[in-house]
XYZ file of C-alpha atoms in Angstrom:
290
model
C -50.448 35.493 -24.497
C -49.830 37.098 -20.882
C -53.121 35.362 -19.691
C -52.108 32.432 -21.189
C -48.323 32.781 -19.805
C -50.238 33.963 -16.316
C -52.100 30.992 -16.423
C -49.412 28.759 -16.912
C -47.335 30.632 -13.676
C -50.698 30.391 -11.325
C -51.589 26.450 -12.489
C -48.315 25.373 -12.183
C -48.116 27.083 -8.632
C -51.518 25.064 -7.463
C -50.522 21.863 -9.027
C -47.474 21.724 -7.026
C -49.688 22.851 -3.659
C -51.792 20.065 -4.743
C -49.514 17.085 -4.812
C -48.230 18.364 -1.482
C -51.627 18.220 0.127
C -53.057 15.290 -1.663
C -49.466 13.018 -0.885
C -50.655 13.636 3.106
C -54.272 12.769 2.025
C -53.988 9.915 0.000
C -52.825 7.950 3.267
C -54.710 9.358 5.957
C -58.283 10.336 4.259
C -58.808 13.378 6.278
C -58.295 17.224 5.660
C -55.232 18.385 6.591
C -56.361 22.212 7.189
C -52.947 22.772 8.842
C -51.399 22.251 5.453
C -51.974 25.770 4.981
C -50.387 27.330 7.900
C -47.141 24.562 7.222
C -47.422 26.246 3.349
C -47.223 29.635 5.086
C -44.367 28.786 7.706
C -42.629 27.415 4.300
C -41.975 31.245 3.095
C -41.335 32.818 6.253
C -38.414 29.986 7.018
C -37.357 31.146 3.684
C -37.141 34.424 5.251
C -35.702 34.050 8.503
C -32.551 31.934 6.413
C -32.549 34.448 3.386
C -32.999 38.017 4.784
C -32.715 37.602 8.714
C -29.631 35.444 8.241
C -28.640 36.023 5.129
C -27.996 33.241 3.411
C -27.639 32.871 0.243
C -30.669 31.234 -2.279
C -28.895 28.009 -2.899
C -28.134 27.660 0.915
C -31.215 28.908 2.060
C -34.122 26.922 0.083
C -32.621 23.402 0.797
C -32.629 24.102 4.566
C -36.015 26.361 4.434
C -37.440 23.395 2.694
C -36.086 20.699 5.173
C -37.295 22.729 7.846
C -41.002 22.680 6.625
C -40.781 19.262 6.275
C -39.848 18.562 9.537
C -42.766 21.038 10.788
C -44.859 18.767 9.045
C -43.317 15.099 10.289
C -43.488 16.946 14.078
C -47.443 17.713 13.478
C -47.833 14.125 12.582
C -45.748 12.610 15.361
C -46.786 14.871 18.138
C -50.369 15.385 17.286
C -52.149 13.290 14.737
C -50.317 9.888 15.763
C -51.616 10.099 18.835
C -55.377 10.746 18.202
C -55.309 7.914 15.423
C -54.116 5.629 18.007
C -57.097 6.483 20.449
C -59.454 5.707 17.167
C -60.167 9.348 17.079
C -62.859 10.063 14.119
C -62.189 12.090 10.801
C -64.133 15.011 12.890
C -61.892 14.818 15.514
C -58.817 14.859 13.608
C -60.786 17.777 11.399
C -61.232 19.665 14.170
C -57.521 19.189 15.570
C -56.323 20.734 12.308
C -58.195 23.356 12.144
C -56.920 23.807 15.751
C -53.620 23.609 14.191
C -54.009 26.048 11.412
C -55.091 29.219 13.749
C -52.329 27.860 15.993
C -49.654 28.046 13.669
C -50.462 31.415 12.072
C -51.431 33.152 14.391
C -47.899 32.062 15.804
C -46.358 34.294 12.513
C -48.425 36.943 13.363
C -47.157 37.563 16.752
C -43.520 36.689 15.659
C -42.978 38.500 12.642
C -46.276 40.692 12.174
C -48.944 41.067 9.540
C -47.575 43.459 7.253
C -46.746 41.642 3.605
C -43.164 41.200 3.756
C -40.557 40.825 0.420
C -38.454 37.826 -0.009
C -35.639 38.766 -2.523
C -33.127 36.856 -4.127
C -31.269 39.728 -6.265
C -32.074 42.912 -7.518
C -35.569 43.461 -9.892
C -35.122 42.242 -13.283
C -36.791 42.941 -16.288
C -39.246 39.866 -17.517
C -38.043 37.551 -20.599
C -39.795 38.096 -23.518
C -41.428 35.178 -25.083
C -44.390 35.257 -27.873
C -45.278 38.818 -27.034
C -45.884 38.082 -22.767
C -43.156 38.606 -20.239
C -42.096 36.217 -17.441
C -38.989 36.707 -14.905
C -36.655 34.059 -14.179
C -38.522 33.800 -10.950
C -41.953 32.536 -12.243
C -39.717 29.986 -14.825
C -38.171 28.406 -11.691
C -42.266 28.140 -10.579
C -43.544 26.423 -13.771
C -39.891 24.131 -13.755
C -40.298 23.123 -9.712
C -43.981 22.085 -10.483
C -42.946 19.805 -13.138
C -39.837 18.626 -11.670
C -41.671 17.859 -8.452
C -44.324 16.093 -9.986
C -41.928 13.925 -12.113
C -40.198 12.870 -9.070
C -43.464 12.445 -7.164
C -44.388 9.962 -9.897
C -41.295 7.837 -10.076
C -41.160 7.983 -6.017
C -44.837 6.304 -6.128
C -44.226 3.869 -8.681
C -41.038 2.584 -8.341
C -40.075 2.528 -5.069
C -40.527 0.726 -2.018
C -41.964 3.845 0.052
C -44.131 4.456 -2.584
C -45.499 0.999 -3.340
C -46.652 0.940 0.560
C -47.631 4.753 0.316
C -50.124 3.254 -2.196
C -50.879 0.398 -0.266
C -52.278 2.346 2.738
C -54.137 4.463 0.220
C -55.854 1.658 -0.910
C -56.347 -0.646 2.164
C -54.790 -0.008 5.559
C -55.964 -2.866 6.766
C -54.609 -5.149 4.332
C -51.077 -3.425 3.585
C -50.643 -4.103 7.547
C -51.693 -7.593 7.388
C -48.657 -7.607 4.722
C -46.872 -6.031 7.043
C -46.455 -2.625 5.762
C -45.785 -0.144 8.882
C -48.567 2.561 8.370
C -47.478 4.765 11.117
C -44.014 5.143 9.264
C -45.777 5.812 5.876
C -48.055 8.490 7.188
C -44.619 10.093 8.680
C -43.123 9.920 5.609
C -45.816 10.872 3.365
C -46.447 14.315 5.900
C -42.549 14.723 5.687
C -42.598 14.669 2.005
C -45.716 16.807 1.266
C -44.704 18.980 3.497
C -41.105 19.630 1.892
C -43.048 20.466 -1.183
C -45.296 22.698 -0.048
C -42.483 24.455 1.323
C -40.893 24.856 -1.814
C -44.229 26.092 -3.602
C -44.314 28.721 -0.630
C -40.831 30.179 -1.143
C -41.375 30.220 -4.519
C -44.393 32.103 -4.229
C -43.229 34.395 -1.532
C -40.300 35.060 -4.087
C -42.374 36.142 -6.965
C -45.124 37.823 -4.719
C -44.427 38.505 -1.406
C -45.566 36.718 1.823
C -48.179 37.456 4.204
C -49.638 35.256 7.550
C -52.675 34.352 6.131
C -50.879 33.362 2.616
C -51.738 29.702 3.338
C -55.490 29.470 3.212
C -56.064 30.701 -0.604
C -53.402 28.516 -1.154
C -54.870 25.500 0.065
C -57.872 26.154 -1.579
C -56.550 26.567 -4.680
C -54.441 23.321 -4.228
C -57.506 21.485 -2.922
C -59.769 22.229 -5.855
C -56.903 21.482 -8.516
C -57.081 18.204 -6.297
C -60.562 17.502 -6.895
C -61.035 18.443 -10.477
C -57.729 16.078 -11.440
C -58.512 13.211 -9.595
C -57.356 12.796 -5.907
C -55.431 9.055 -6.788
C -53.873 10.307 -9.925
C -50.599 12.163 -10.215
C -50.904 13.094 -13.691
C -54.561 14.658 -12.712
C -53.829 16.950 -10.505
C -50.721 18.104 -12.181
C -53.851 18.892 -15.179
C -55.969 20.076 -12.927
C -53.660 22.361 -11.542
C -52.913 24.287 -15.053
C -56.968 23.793 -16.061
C -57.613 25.542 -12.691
C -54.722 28.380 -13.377
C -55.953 29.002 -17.162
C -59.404 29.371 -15.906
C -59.076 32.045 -13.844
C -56.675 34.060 -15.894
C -58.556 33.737 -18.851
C -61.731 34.361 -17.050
C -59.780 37.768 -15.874
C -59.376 38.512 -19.546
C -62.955 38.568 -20.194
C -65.018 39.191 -16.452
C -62.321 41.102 -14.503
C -59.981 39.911 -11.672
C -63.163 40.026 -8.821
C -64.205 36.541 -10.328
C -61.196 34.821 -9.986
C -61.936 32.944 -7.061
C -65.599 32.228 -8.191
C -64.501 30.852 -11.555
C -62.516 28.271 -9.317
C -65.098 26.808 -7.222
C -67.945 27.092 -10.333
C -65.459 25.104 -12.067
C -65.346 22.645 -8.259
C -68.946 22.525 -8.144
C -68.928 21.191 -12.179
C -66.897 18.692 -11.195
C -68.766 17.882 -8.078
C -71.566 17.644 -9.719
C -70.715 15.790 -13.244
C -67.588 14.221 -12.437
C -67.041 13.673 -8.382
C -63.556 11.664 -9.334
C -61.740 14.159 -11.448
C -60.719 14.217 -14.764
C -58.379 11.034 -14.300
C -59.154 9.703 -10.711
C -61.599 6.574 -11.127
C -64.791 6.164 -8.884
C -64.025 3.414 -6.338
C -66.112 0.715 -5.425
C -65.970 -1.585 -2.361
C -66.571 -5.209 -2.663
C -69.137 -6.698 0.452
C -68.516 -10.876 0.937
């Protein structure tokens, strides 16, 4: 029961990393490798408003959160705008990210160091017990965010105006903007929101684990994959994806040791890859040639 519950914690955690990345991605079509370092400047605004200024949790997580997302808008305005509008290539804008990425953290580094720093909200508590595992209020808020995010992800894509065009893009950028659609607001929007989110999975993270520079990168990964094996157009896919990926690897601890973790991840990628390249919900597209 405490892989299962473990599982459960470390799915939920890359499902909601997932919809944060795949929101930006769904738009644009490129890999937003920055996404990590944004995830990792997520927990350490967290810290600067909880232990440098000491704010307290409730005070602290809106604005730690708001200021991710605007880290993320401000990449997107100052950076990636700009090279879309010269027709810049995928590569290019590839390459600019990955700029980005060792930018960004290396930034942490020299501000805060690389020691693992502790992001606490109270004193240590004992873990709730529930069918013979334990799990503290910390890693309930995870597994609750995740599916409260992803609900509101869902009803933000389907229902409203922002994310009728969001999916418009997606689909066709050409044709949403012969509708009329503004694609350069949509891709700001879109950064600002998956942003916010992965600042949210960061703090929560950084909560129950701690925080390091180079916390984004596993992160991303982990997010990336859950991505791929639910289905990159499908909201409801990568939230399964997310806890398929999580159970995996904690029940594949249970039986070949805690080494394997990230292998079982990307054996369970190149499955997918290999058998299923559109996920477990996504659907394989198809372009129509007049």
């Amino acid at each position: 029961m405490q892989f299962l519950v473990n599982g459960l914690i470390a799915g939920s955690t890359y499902a909601l990393i997932a919809i944060s990345f795949a929101l930006i991605y769904f738009p644009t079509r490129f890999f937003h490798f920055a996404h990590g370092a944004v995830f990792a400047w997520g927990a350490y605004f967290g810290y600067i408003s909880v232990v440098m200024l000491k704010m307290p949790l409730w005070v602290a997580l809106p604005l730690a959160v708001g200021m991710t997302a605007m880290l993320g808008a401000g990449l997107e305005v100052g950076i990636y705008r700009p090279l879309r509008r010269r027709r810049a290539t995928g590569l290019v804008l590839l390459l600019a990210s990955l700029g980005l990425y060792v930018v960004l953290q290396n930034l942490i580094s020299l501000l805060f160091g690389d020691e693992t720093k502790s992001l606490r909200a109270g004193e240590i508590v004992e873990g709730i017990a529930l069918f013979g595992a334990r799990i503290t209020p910390i890693q309930l808020w995870i597994i609750f965010a995740s599916f409260a995010s992803f609900a509101s992800v869902w009803a933000i894509l389907k229902f409203t105006k922002f994310g009728k065009s969001l999916r418009a893009v997606a689909s066709d950028p050409e044709l949403a903007l012969v509708h009329g659609v503004d694609s350069d607001r949509v891709i700001l929007g879109a950064f600002t929101l998956g942003s916010g989110l992965a600042g949210l999975a960061a703090i929560l993270v950084a909560l129950d684990v701690d925080m390091t520079p180079t916390m984004g990168l596993n992160a991303l990964m982990m997010g990336v994959v859950a991505m791929i094996v639910g289905g990159v157009g499908s909201v409801h896919g990568i939230l399964i994806g997310g806890l398929l990926l999580g159970l995996a690897q904690h029940l594949g601890v249970w039986k070949i040791g805690s080494e394997w973790q990230d292998a079982i991840a990307f054996a369970i990628l190149l499955m997918f890859v290999l058998f299923r390249p559109h996920g477990i919900m996504g659907r394989p597209t198809r372009k129509t040639v007049v």
